[in-house]
PDB file of C-alpha atoms in Angstrom:
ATOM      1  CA  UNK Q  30     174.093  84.830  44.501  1.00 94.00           C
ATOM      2  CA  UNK Q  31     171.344  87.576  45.463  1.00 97.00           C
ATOM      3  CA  UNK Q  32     169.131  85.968  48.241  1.00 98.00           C
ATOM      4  CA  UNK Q  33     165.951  87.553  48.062  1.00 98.00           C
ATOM      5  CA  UNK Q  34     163.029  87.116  51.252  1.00 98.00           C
ATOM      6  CA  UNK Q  35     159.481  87.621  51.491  1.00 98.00           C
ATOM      7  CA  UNK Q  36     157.460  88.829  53.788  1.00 98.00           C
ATOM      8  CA  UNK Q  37     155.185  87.480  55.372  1.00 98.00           C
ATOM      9  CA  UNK Q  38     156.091  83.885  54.392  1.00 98.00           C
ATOM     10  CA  UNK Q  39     151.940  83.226  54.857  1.00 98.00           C
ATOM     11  CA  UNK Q  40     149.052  85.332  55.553  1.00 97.00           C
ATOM     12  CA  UNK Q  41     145.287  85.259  56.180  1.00 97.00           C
ATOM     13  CA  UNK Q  42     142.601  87.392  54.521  1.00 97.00           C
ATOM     14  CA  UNK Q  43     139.271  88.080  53.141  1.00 96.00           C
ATOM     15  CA  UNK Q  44     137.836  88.596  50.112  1.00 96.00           C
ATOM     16  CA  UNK Q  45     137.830  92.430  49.433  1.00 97.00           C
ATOM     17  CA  UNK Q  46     140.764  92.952  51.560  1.00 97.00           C
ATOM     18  CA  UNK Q  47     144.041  94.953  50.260  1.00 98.00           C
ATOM     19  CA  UNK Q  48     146.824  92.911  50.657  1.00 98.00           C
ATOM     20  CA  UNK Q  49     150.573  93.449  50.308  1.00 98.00           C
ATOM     21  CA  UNK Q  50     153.770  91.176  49.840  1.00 98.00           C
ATOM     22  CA  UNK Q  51     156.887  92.480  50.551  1.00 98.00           C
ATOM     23  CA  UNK Q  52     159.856  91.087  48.583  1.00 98.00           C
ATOM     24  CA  UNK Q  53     163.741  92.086  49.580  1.00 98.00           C
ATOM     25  CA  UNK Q  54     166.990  91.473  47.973  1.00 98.00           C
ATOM     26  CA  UNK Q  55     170.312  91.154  49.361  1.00 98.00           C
ATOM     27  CA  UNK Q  56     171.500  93.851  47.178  1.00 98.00           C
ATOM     28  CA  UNK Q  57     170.815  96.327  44.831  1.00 98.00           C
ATOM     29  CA  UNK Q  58     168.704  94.846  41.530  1.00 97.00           C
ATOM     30  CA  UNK Q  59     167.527  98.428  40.184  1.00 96.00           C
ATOM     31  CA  UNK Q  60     163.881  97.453  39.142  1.00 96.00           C
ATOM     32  CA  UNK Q  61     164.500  93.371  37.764  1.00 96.00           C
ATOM     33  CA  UNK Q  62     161.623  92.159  39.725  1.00 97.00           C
ATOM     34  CA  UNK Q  63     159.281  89.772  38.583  1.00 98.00           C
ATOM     35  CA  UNK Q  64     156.227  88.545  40.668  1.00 98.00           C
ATOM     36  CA  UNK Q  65     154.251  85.119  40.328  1.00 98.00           C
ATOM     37  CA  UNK Q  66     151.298  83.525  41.072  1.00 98.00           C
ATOM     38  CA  UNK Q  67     151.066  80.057  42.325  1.00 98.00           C
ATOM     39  CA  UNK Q  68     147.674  77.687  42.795  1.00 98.00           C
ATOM     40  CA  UNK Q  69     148.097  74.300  44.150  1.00 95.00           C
ATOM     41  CA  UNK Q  70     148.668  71.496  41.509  1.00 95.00           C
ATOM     42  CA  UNK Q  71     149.263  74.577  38.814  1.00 98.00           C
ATOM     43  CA  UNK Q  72     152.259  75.935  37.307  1.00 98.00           C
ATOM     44  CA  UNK Q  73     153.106  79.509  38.336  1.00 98.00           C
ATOM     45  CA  UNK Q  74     151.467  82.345  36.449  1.00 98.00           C
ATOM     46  CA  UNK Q  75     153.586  85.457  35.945  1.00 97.00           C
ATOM     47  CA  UNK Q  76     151.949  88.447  37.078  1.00 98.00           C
ATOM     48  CA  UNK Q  77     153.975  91.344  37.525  1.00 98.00           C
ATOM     49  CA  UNK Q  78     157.515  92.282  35.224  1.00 97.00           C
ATOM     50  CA  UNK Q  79     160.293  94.878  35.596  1.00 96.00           C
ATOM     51  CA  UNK Q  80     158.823  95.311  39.528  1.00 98.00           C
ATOM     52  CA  UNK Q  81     155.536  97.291  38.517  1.00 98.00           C
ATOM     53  CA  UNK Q  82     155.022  96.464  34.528  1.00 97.00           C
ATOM     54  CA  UNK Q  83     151.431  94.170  34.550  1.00 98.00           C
ATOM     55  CA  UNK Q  84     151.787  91.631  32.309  1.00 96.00           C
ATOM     56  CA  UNK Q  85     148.702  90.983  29.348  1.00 95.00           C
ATOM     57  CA  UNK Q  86     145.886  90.055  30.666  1.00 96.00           C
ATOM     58  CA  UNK Q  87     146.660  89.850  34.432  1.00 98.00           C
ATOM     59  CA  UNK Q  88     143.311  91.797  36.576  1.00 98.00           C
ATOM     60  CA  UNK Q  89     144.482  95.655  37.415  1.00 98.00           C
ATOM     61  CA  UNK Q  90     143.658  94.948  41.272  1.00 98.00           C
ATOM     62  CA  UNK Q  91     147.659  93.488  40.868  1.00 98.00           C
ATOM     63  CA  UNK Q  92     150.328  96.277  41.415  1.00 98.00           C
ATOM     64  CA  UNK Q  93     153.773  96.213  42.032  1.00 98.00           C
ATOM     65  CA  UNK Q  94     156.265  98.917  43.261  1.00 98.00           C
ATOM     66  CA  UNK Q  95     159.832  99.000  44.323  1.00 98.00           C
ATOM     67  CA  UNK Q  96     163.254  99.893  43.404  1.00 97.00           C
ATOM     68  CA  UNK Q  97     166.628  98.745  44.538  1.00 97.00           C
ATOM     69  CA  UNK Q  98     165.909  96.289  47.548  1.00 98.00           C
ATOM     70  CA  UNK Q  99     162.439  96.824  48.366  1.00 98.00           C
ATOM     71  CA  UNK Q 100     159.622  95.622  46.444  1.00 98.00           C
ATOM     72  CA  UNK Q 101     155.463  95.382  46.889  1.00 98.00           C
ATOM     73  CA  UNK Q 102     153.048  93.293  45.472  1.00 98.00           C
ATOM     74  CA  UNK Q 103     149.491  94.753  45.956  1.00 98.00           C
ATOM     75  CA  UNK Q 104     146.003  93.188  45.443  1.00 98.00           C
ATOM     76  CA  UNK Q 105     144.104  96.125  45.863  1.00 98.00           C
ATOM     77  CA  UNK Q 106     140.496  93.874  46.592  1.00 97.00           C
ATOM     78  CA  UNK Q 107     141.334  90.117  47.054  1.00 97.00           C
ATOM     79  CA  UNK Q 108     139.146  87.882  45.240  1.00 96.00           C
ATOM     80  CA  UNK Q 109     138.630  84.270  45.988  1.00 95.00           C
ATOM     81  CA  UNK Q 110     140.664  83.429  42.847  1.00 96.00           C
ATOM     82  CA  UNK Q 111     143.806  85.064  44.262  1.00 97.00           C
ATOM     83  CA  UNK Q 112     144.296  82.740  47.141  1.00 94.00           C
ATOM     84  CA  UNK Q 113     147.821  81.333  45.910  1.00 98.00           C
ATOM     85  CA  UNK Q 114     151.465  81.047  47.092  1.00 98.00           C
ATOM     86  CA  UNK Q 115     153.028  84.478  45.113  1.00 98.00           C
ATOM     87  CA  UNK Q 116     156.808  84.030  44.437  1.00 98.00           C
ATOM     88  CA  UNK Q 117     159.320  87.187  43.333  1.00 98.00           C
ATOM     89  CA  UNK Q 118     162.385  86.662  41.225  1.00 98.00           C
ATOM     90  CA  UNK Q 119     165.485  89.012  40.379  1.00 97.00           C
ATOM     91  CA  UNK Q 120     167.490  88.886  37.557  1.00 94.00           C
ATOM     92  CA  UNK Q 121     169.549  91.597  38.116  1.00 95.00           C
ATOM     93  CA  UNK Q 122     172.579  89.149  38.656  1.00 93.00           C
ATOM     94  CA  UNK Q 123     173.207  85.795  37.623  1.00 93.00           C
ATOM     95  CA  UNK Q 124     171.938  83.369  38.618  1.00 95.00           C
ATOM     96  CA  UNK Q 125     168.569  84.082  38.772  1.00 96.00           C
ATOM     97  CA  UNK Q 126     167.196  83.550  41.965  1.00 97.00           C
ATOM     98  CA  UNK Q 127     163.248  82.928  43.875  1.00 98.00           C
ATOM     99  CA  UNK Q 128     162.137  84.580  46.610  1.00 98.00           C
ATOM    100  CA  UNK Q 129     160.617  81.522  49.301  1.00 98.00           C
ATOM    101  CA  UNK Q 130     157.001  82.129  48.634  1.00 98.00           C
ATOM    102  CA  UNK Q 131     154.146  83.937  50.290  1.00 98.00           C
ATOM    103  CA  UNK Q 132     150.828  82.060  50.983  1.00 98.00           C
ATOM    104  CA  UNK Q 133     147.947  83.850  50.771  1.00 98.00           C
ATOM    105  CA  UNK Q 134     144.764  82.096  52.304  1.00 95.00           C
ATOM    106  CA  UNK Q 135     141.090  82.340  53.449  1.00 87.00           C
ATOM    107  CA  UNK Q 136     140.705  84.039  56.613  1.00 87.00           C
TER     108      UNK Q 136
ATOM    109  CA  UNK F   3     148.951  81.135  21.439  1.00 90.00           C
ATOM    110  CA  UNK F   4     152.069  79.178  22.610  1.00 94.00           C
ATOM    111  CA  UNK F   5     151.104  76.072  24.988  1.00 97.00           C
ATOM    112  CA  UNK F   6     154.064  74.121  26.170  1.00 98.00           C
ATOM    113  CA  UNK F   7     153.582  70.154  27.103  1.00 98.00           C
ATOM    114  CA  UNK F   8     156.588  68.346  29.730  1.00 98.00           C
ATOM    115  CA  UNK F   9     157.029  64.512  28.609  1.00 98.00           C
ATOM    116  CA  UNK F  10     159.725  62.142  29.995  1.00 98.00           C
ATOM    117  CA  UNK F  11     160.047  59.446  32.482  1.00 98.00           C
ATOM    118  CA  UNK F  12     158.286  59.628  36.437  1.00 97.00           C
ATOM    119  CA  UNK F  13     161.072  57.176  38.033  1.00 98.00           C
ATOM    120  CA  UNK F  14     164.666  57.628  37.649  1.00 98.00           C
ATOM    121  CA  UNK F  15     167.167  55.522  39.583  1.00 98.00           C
ATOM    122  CA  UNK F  16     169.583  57.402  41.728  1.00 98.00           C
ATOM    123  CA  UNK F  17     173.104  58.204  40.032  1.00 98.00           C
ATOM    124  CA  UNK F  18     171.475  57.911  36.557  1.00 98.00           C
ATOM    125  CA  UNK F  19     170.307  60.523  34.268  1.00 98.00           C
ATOM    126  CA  UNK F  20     167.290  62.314  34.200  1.00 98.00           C
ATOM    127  CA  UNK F  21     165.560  63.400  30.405  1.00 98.00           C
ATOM    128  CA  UNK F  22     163.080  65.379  30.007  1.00 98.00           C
ATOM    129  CA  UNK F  23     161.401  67.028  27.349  1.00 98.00           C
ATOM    130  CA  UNK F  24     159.193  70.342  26.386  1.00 98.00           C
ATOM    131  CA  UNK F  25     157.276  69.944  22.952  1.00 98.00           C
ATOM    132  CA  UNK F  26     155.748  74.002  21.870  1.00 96.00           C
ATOM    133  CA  UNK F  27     153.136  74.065  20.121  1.00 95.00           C
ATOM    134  CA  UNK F  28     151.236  77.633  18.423  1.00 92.00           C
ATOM    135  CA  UNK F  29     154.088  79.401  17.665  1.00 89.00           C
ATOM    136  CA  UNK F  30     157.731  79.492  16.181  1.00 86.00           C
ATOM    137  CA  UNK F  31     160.469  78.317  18.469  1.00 87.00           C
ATOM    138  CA  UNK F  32     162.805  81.256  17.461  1.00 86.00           C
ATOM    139  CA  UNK F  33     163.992  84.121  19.131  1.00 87.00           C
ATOM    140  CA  UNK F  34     162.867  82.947  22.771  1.00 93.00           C
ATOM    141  CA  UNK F  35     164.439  81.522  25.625  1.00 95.00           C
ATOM    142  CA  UNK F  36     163.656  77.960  26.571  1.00 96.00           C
ATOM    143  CA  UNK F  37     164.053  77.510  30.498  1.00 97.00           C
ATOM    144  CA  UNK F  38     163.601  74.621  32.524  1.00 98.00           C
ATOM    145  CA  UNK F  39     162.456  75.622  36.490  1.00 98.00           C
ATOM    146  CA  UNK F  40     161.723  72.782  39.247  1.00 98.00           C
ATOM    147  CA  UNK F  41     159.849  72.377  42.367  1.00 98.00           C
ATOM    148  CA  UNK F  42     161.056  69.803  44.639  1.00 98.00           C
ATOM    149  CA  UNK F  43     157.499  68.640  47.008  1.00 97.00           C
ATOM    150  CA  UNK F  44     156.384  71.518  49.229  1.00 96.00           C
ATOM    151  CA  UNK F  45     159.209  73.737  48.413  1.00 97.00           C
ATOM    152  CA  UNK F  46     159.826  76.689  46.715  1.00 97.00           C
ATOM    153  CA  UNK F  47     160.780  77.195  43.171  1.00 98.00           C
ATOM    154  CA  UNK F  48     164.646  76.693  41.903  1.00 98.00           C
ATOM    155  CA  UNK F  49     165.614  78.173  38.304  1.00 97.00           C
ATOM    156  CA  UNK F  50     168.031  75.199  36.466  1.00 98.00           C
ATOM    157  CA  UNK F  51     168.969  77.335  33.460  1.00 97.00           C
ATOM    158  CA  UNK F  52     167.932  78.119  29.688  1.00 96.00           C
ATOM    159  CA  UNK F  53     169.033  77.815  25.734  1.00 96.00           C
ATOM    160  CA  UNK F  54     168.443  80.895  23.504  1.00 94.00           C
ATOM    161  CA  UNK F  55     167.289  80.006  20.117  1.00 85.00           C
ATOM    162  CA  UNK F  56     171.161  80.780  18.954  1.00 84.00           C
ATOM    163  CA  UNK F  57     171.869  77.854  20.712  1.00 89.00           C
ATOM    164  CA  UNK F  58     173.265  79.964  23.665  1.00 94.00           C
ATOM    165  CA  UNK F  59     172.669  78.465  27.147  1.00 96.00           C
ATOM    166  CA  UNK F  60     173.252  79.369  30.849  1.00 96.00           C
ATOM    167  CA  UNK F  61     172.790  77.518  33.904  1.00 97.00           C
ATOM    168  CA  UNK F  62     172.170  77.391  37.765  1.00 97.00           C
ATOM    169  CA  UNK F  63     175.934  77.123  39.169  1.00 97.00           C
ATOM    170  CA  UNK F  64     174.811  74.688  41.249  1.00 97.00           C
ATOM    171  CA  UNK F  65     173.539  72.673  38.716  1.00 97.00           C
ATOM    172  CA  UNK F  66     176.438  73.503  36.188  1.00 97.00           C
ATOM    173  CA  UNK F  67     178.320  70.359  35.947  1.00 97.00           C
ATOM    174  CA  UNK F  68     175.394  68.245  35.763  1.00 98.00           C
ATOM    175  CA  UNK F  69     173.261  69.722  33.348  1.00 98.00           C
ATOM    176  CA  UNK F  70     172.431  70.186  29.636  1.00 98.00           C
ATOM    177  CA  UNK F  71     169.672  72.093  27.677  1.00 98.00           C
ATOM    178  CA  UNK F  72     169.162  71.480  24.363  1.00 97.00           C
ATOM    179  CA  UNK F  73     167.421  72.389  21.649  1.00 95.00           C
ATOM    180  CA  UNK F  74     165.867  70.760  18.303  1.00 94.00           C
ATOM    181  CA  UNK F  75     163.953  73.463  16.112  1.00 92.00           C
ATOM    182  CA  UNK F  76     163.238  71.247  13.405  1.00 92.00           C
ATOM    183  CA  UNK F  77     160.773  69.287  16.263  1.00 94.00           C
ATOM    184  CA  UNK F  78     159.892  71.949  18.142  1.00 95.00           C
ATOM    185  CA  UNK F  79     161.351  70.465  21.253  1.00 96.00           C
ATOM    186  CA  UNK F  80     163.590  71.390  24.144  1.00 97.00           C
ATOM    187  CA  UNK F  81     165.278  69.273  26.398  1.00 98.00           C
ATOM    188  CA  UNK F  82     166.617  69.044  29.950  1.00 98.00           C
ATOM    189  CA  UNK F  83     169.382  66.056  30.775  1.00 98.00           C
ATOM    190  CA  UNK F  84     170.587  65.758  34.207  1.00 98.00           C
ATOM    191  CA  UNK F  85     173.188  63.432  35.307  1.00 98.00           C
ATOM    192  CA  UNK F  86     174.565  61.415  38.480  1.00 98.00           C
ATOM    193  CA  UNK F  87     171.104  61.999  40.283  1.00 98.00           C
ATOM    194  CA  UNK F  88     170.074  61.745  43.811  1.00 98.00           C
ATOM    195  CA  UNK F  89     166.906  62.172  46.350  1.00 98.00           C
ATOM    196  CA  UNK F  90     167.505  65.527  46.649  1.00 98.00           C
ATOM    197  CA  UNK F  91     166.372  66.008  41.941  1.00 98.00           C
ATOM    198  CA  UNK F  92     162.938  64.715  43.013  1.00 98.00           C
ATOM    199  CA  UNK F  93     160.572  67.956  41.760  1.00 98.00           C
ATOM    200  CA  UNK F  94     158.323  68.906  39.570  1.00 98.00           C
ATOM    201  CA  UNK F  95     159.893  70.002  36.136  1.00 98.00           C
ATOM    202  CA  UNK F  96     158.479  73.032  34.541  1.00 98.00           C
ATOM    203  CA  UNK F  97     159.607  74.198  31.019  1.00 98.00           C
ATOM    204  CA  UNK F  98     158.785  77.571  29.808  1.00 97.00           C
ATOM    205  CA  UNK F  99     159.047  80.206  26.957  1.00 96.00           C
ATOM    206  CA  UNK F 100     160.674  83.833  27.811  1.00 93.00           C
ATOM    207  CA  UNK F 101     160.883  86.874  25.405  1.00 90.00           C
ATOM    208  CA  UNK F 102     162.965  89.853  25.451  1.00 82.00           C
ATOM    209  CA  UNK F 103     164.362  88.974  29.274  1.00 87.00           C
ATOM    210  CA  UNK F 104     165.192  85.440  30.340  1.00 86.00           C
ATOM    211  CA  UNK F 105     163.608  85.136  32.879  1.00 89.00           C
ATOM    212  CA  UNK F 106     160.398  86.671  32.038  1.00 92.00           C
ATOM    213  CA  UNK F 107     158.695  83.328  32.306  1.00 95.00           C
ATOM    214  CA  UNK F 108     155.494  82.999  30.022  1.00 94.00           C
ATOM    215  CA  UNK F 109     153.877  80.727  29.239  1.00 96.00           C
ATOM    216  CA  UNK F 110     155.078  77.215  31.638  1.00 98.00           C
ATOM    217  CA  UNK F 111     154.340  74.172  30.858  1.00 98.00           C
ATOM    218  CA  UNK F 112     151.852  72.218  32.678  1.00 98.00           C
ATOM    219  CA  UNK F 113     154.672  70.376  34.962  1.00 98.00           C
ATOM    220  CA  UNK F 114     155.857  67.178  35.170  1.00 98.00           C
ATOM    221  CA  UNK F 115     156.831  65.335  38.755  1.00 98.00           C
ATOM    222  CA  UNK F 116     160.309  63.268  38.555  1.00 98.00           C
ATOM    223  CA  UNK F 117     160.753  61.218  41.249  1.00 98.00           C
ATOM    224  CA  UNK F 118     164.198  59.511  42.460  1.00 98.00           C
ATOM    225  CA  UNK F 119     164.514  56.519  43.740  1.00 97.00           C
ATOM    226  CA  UNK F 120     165.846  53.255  43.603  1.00 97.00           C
TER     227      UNK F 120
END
């Protein structure tokens, strides 16, 4: 199976800050990169699809980049509503696999 | 708008089976996947597998031998049966609707916590 990290597994950060989330797989996966968003007690919210697609409805401060390994998640202006745990997935190959999570909190 | 709902029991007894169940609701159940995802406490989040409205499944290979998802249309339901389990099932269950890519998870359900133990 793929094994995809993150990096870093937490950070700290302030509201207005850019922030970025790096996400690499153990192989190539072209661009089949998803990103989600995590609050405690909540189920995840997908925010990001085919590594930089937005999904409907998800704030244009979220960006994604990437291709082959490497892959970004950007908030361009944290707000307090984006302090989460923000998961990628591949599905390049099966099975499908989860990154380990990064948690982004209040500095 | 499609909203997704996780029933089923909180306590299952080690080496029995756990059933579980996503009722959709605000929208047809056809031509989507169905996946079930879980969460075991404080972890990170492990993809079980998924039935295509043809009927069509595919799961974790981990999970393979002990695992079924299937699919009544005519309730609008989805279900998740996993057998022989131990400590190590204990998670939150999440169901959840995909289009066009499997794993292109949208909406989840709200989440239900299973718990194993004796």
């Amino acid at each position: 199976a793929i094994q995809m990290t993150q990096s870093p597994s937490s950070l700290s950060a302030s509201v207005g800050d850019r922030v970025t989330i790096t996400c690499r797989a153990s192989q190539a996966i072209r661009n089949d990169l998803y990103w989600y968003q995590q609050k405690p007690g909540k189920a995840p919210k997908l925010l990001i699809y085919g590594a930089s697609s937005l999904q409907s409805g998800v704030p244009s401060r979220f960006s994604g980049s990437g291709s082959g390994t490497d892959f970004t998640l950007t908030i361009s202006s944290l707000q307090p509503e984006d302090f989460a745990t923000y998961y990628c997935l591949q599905n390049y190959n099966y099975p499908p696999t989860f990154g380990p999570g990064t948690k982004v909190d209040i500095k | 708008q499609v909203q997704l709902q996780e029933s089923g029991p909180g306590l299952v007894k080690p080496s029995e089976t756990l059933s579980l169940t996503c009722t959709v609701s605000g929208d047809s159940i056809s031509s989507s996947y169905w996946s079930w995802i879980r969460q075991p406490p404080g972890k990170g989040l492990e993809w079980i597998g998924y039935i295509y409205d043809s009927g069509t499944t595919n799961y974790d290979p981990s999970l393979k031998s002990r695992v079924t998802i299937s699919l009544d249309t005519s309730k609008k339901q989805f279900s998740l049966k996993l057998t022989s389990v131990t400590a190590a099932d204990t998670a939150v269950y999440y169901c959840a609707r995909s289009v066009v890519v499997a794993t292109r998870f949208d909406p989840w359900g709200q989440g239900i916590l299973v718990t194993v133990s004796s």
